[in-house]
Amino acid sequence: MSTEEFRNEQRFVTELYARLDDLRDQAERAMKEALLADGEGFQARLERDVQVAEQSGLISALNAGENGLCFGRLTFSDGRDHHIGRIGIRRDDAERTPLVLDWRADVARPFYLATGYSPMGLRRRRHLTTRGREVTALHDEILDLTDAERTGHEGADADAVLLAALDAARTGRMHDIVRTIQAEQDHIIRSPHRGVLVVEGGPGTGKTAVALHRAAYLLYAHRESLARRGVLIVGPNPAFLGYIGEVLPALGETGVLLATLGELFPGVRATATDRPGAAAVKGRASMAEVLAAVVRDRQTLPETVPAGAGEDSEVLPEPAVEIDHDDYGTLLLDRSMAYEARDRARSTGLPHNLARPYFAFRIIDSLTEQLADRLGGDPYGGPNLLGPDDIAQLGKEIATSATVHAAIDTLWPALTPQQLVAGFLADPTHLSEAEAELIRRPAGAGWTVADIPLLDEAAELLGYDDSAEQAAAERERQERIAYAQGVLDLSEGSKSYEFEDQESEYLAAHDIIDAERMAERQEEADHRTTAERAAADRTWAFGHLIVDEAQELSAMAWRLLMRRCPTRSMTLVGDPAQTGDEAGLGSWERILAPYVGDRWELVRLGVNYRTPAEIMELAAGVLRARQPGFEPPSSVRSTGVRPWVRAVPAAADLAGAVAAAVAEGMPAEGRLAVIAPRGLHGVLAGALPGVRAGAEPDLKRSVVLLDPRQSKGLEFDTVIVVEPADQQPSDLYVALTRATQRLGVLHTGRLPAGLG
């Protein structure tokens, strides 16, 4: 083994980190200079904010990419030699030559795609293993068999690096796969930006990792557009987002918004849980029509006849709302008047709140006509005795009347999405009695994940009338300008600068800056990142959308997500065989047909990198019991350790049996998960070290307790599945395929079909 090769690579890595430190120092100095800049006016402040944001993003990328910065080296037959790393770094020379290439660059593709049959111009491919800033191992692959040169680090097994990564102990956080991307994964990662790409794969096929690396690649290849509009990644639960949260920062990308469906309505966090069956009802596509009908129901007409009305007439009086006016007595807002106003407002096609002013204006006009006829009408049918100015004054009085606006609020109220949906769930309408009973809940109850798409739909139907906020902002701006003008007026005549050739003329403050520019300088700058601004804005349109476990989402959830990405640039990741949510569509055709027809691409990952063959064989039997033709992904490795299944005599013994199994199966390094139905968590938590029932699982702890849905997308060294018969087949399949090394099953009753 050549120590000289180690020395050469160590010298290179040392130089690389020295350059990284230098770049970081430069960025920090540039950011400080920008913050201290004393520019005037909006443009100067904008340039300063952009500079601060750019340098802050660069510093974050450099910090994130530091661990394992360089992991490979390509030696081409034509003499070229390139190191490959998580982020690209150039030398500080006149030519700005690359010191290490970004793994996403086109020239880096042979690192992932070259084979002995198709070497893509490579002579050899080197894998570097580092710990911190130290090189710990080298592994060379010879791709040009005619090359007689040997380094002493050649390996007979081309998959040694991959298998070492797969066998490594879990840490409670997903690691990037940038060192071990396989050819089929690379093709997906670099697929074109536009359109909908569906990545389907069974457990352990790396589909989530592929989607995350695709996000990093798209941000690299389409930096200008995607950095401005952002990328949204939607995961199934908070534990999953915590699990994948370090992957993109490790690849130098920190501007991506990660969220669950329950976090996609600003100002609302879904913390409650639906009763069984409720989520399925709320998730149906028909709920959009139901909510539209609920909104129309809030656009009402008078229903009762005022007391004493019509006593002196043989004609039946109309239902009306009585409006007491201090100066002119009682006005009547009758049904025909309200019907005409409602018809006019609806004809605008605007959402409820935006159409409301049209309703109000028509009501005010009608009441003004009524009052004008009362005060200036000629009983013999002649012209109204009031002039236009008199009628206009009456209109102003009507328009500013609190009682008039109270009547308008009764017939066409301004509504928030929360008010509308909470009212609907407290008293569901336009549903069957059975459906209404499933979703009915008292007012003031917490929001569930299935409520979030309903709130988003309600927001679309209602619209948001921000005219009052805009008017307030403009008033505040004018006040700032007036204050600034006052300051300038006070300074007028005071001497600021005197020019030698103009002894009698002085340059005052108002000659340098006007009041409007002075007021602008007092406005607070928005230093939020793209992801932070997008998270606070329900109407934000993302440049790309990635959805993990996409098969689990309801039709209403997809309506929400399609609004978030109107360009339909999406990567959807999932496995229909793992559909467990009662509202989940479970079919790519059902998800996409309403929005893009058949204009989407499906790619399948068929190799299981995580789950050993022995475990996969047991798990596949659960689905084969219902689907005889089911074929799981093919595992790339076998551990020689078969899963065990043990019966527990009684339910009272279950907690003790789990504790004993945990003590027996606890890996020396890595993580162990107990996956059990939620109803057992209270009993089991007391038997597990450091576990608290009902708390969000901390995946960095050595032992965690999860239900099957929480375990989606996660992986552990050892898994113990409890009471498999109490879990749906798809959920059980998920639970059984989370282990990378060992699997055990504990049960008190019968075993489900396919597991026995």
PDB file of C-alpha atoms in Angstrom, residues 311-429:
ATOM      1  CA  GLU A 311    -101.107  46.445   8.358  1.00  0.00           C
ATOM      2  CA  ASP A 312    -102.610  49.172   6.182  1.00  0.00           C
ATOM      3  CA  SER A 313    -102.246  47.285   2.903  1.00  0.00           C
ATOM      4  CA  GLU A 314    -103.831  44.255   1.329  1.00  0.00           C
ATOM      5  CA  VAL A 315    -100.516  43.349  -0.348  1.00  0.00           C
ATOM      6  CA  LEU A 316     -98.388  40.893   1.621  1.00  0.00           C
ATOM      7  CA  PRO A 317     -95.219  42.642   2.781  1.00  0.00           C
ATOM      8  CA  GLU A 318     -91.741  41.426   1.857  1.00  0.00           C
ATOM      9  CA  PRO A 319     -89.328  40.061   4.439  1.00  0.00           C
ATOM     10  CA  ALA A 320     -86.947  42.862   5.355  1.00  0.00           C
ATOM     11  CA  VAL A 321     -84.306  43.991   7.808  1.00  0.00           C
ATOM     12  CA  GLU A 322     -85.241  47.073   9.841  1.00  0.00           C
ATOM     13  CA  ILE A 323     -82.464  49.656  10.070  1.00  0.00           C
ATOM     14  CA  ASP A 324     -82.872  52.371  12.687  1.00  0.00           C
ATOM     15  CA  HIS A 325     -81.333  55.615  11.513  1.00  0.00           C
ATOM     16  CA  ASP A 326     -80.834  58.326  14.132  1.00  0.00           C
ATOM     17  CA  ASP A 327     -81.895  61.195  11.879  1.00  0.00           C
ATOM     18  CA  TYR A 328     -84.386  59.665   9.465  1.00  0.00           C
ATOM     19  CA  GLY A 329     -86.226  56.930  11.350  1.00  0.00           C
ATOM     20  CA  THR A 330     -86.474  53.337  10.192  1.00  0.00           C
ATOM     21  CA  LEU A 331     -85.224  52.157   6.795  1.00  0.00           C
ATOM     22  CA  LEU A 332     -86.248  48.811   5.305  1.00  0.00           C
ATOM     23  CA  LEU A 333     -83.709  46.588   3.536  1.00  0.00           C
ATOM     24  CA  ASP A 334     -86.190  44.254   1.864  1.00  0.00           C
ATOM     25  CA  ARG A 335     -85.703  40.885   0.173  1.00  0.00           C
ATOM     26  CA  SER A 336     -85.867  42.135  -3.429  1.00  0.00           C
ATOM     27  CA  MET A 337     -83.290  44.835  -2.665  1.00  0.00           C
ATOM     28  CA  ALA A 338     -80.922  42.261  -1.107  1.00  0.00           C
ATOM     29  CA  TYR A 339     -81.541  39.784  -3.940  1.00  0.00           C
ATOM     30  CA  GLU A 340     -80.571  42.357  -6.567  1.00  0.00           C
ATOM     31  CA  ALA A 341     -77.435  43.312  -4.629  1.00  0.00           C
ATOM     32  CA  ARG A 342     -76.475  39.654  -4.136  1.00  0.00           C
ATOM     33  CA  ASP A 343     -76.994  38.891  -7.813  1.00  0.00           C
ATOM     34  CA  ARG A 344     -74.808  41.831  -8.811  1.00  0.00           C
ATOM     35  CA  ALA A 345     -72.022  40.815  -6.383  1.00  0.00           C
ATOM     36  CA  ARG A 346     -72.081  37.180  -7.526  1.00  0.00           C
ATOM     37  CA  SER A 347     -71.981  38.213 -11.176  1.00  0.00           C
ATOM     38  CA  THR A 348     -68.511  39.710 -10.641  1.00  0.00           C
ATOM     39  CA  GLY A 349     -67.099  36.197 -10.254  1.00  0.00           C
ATOM     40  CA  LEU A 350     -64.943  37.419  -7.402  1.00  0.00           C
ATOM     41  CA  PRO A 351     -64.357  35.485  -4.152  1.00  0.00           C
ATOM     42  CA  HIS A 352     -66.797  36.158  -1.334  1.00  0.00           C
ATOM     43  CA  ASN A 353     -64.843  38.836   0.553  1.00  0.00           C
ATOM     44  CA  LEU A 354     -63.754  40.640  -2.604  1.00  0.00           C
ATOM     45  CA  ALA A 355     -67.324  40.655  -3.945  1.00  0.00           C
ATOM     46  CA  ARG A 356     -68.681  41.992  -0.653  1.00  0.00           C
ATOM     47  CA  PRO A 357     -68.004  45.689  -1.482  1.00  0.00           C
ATOM     48  CA  TYR A 358     -70.180  45.331  -4.615  1.00  0.00           C
ATOM     49  CA  PHE A 359     -72.994  43.982  -2.454  1.00  0.00           C
ATOM     50  CA  ALA A 360     -72.508  46.781   0.065  1.00  0.00           C
ATOM     51  CA  PHE A 361     -72.401  49.537  -2.574  1.00  0.00           C
ATOM     52  CA  ARG A 362     -75.653  48.347  -4.116  1.00  0.00           C
ATOM     53  CA  ILE A 363     -77.376  48.159  -0.725  1.00  0.00           C
ATOM     54  CA  ILE A 364     -76.176  51.671   0.148  1.00  0.00           C
ATOM     55  CA  ASP A 365     -77.420  52.983  -3.211  1.00  0.00           C
ATOM     56  CA  SER A 366     -80.828  51.342  -2.722  1.00  0.00           C
ATOM     57  CA  LEU A 367     -81.234  52.683   0.814  1.00  0.00           C
ATOM     58  CA  THR A 368     -80.176  56.136  -0.392  1.00  0.00           C
ATOM     59  CA  GLU A 369     -82.880  55.999  -3.093  1.00  0.00           C
ATOM     60  CA  GLN A 370     -85.404  54.893  -0.471  1.00  0.00           C
ATOM     61  CA  LEU A 371     -84.501  57.762   1.835  1.00  0.00           C
ATOM     62  CA  ALA A 372     -84.451  60.309  -1.000  1.00  0.00           C
ATOM     63  CA  ASP A 373     -87.939  59.230  -2.058  1.00  0.00           C
ATOM     64  CA  ARG A 374     -89.135  59.593   1.519  1.00  0.00           C
ATOM     65  CA  LEU A 375     -87.678  63.070   1.998  1.00  0.00           C
ATOM     66  CA  GLY A 376     -88.068  64.621  -1.419  1.00  0.00           C
ATOM     67  CA  GLY A 377     -90.586  62.507  -3.229  1.00  0.00           C
ATOM     68  CA  ASP A 378     -93.649  64.140  -4.807  1.00  0.00           C
ATOM     69  CA  PRO A 379     -96.843  62.307  -3.707  1.00  0.00           C
ATOM     70  CA  TYR A 380     -98.375  63.178  -7.084  1.00  0.00           C
ATOM     71  CA  GLY A 381     -95.602  61.481  -9.053  1.00  0.00           C
ATOM     72  CA  GLY A 382     -93.571  64.547  -9.921  1.00  0.00           C
ATOM     73  CA  PRO A 383     -89.768  64.779  -9.872  1.00  0.00           C
ATOM     74  CA  ASN A 384     -87.843  64.362  -6.650  1.00  0.00           C
ATOM     75  CA  LEU A 385     -87.448  67.688  -4.935  1.00  0.00           C
ATOM     76  CA  LEU A 386     -83.905  66.911  -3.733  1.00  0.00           C
ATOM     77  CA  GLY A 387     -80.988  67.945  -5.898  1.00  0.00           C
ATOM     78  CA  PRO A 388     -77.981  65.755  -6.774  1.00  0.00           C
ATOM     79  CA  ASP A 389     -75.874  67.299  -4.018  1.00  0.00           C
ATOM     80  CA  ASP A 390     -78.599  66.564  -1.455  1.00  0.00           C
ATOM     81  CA  ILE A 391     -78.844  62.952  -2.577  1.00  0.00           C
ATOM     82  CA  ALA A 392     -75.047  62.595  -2.528  1.00  0.00           C
ATOM     83  CA  GLN A 393     -74.992  63.862   1.053  1.00  0.00           C
ATOM     84  CA  LEU A 394     -77.670  61.353   2.025  1.00  0.00           C
ATOM     85  CA  GLY A 395     -75.549  58.620   0.424  1.00  0.00           C
ATOM     86  CA  LYS A 396     -72.552  59.605   2.551  1.00  0.00           C
ATOM     87  CA  GLU A 397     -74.663  59.460   5.686  1.00  0.00           C
ATOM     88  CA  ILE A 398     -75.992  56.026   4.756  1.00  0.00           C
ATOM     89  CA  ALA A 399     -72.485  54.801   3.887  1.00  0.00           C
ATOM     90  CA  THR A 400     -71.116  55.853   7.282  1.00  0.00           C
ATOM     91  CA  SER A 401     -74.022  54.503   9.316  1.00  0.00           C
ATOM     92  CA  ALA A 402     -73.021  51.759  11.763  1.00  0.00           C
ATOM     93  CA  THR A 403     -76.514  50.256  11.663  1.00  0.00           C
ATOM     94  CA  VAL A 404     -76.425  50.021   7.862  1.00  0.00           C
ATOM     95  CA  HIS A 405     -73.091  48.214   7.979  1.00  0.00           C
ATOM     96  CA  ALA A 406     -74.411  45.905  10.692  1.00  0.00           C
ATOM     97  CA  ALA A 407     -77.279  44.948   8.372  1.00  0.00           C
ATOM     98  CA  ILE A 408     -74.848  44.355   5.503  1.00  0.00           C
ATOM     99  CA  ASP A 409     -72.689  42.192   7.790  1.00  0.00           C
ATOM    100  CA  THR A 410     -75.730  40.084   8.601  1.00  0.00           C
ATOM    101  CA  LEU A 411     -76.543  39.388   4.963  1.00  0.00           C
ATOM    102  CA  TRP A 412     -73.026  39.204   3.494  1.00  0.00           C
ATOM    103  CA  PRO A 413     -70.497  38.906   6.355  1.00  0.00           C
ATOM    104  CA  ALA A 414     -66.746  39.290   5.939  1.00  0.00           C
ATOM    105  CA  LEU A 415     -65.335  35.860   6.779  1.00  0.00           C
ATOM    106  CA  THR A 416     -61.984  34.284   7.530  1.00  0.00           C
ATOM    107  CA  PRO A 417     -61.208  30.713   6.440  1.00  0.00           C
ATOM    108  CA  GLN A 418     -61.003  29.707  10.099  1.00  0.00           C
ATOM    109  CA  GLN A 419     -64.478  31.095  10.806  1.00  0.00           C
ATOM    110  CA  LEU A 420     -66.016  29.406   7.791  1.00  0.00           C
ATOM    111  CA  VAL A 421     -64.475  25.957   8.328  1.00  0.00           C
ATOM    112  CA  ALA A 422     -64.964  25.945  12.099  1.00  0.00           C
ATOM    113  CA  GLY A 423     -68.621  26.844  11.625  1.00  0.00           C
ATOM    114  CA  PHE A 424     -69.049  24.166   8.969  1.00  0.00           C
ATOM    115  CA  LEU A 425     -67.449  21.449  11.136  1.00  0.00           C
ATOM    116  CA  ALA A 426     -69.595  22.435  14.129  1.00  0.00           C
ATOM    117  CA  ASP A 427     -72.735  22.089  11.999  1.00  0.00           C
ATOM    118  CA  PRO A 428     -71.916  20.217   8.746  1.00  0.00           C
ATOM    119  CA  THR A 429     -74.313  20.811   5.866  1.00  0.00           C
TER     120      THR A 429
END
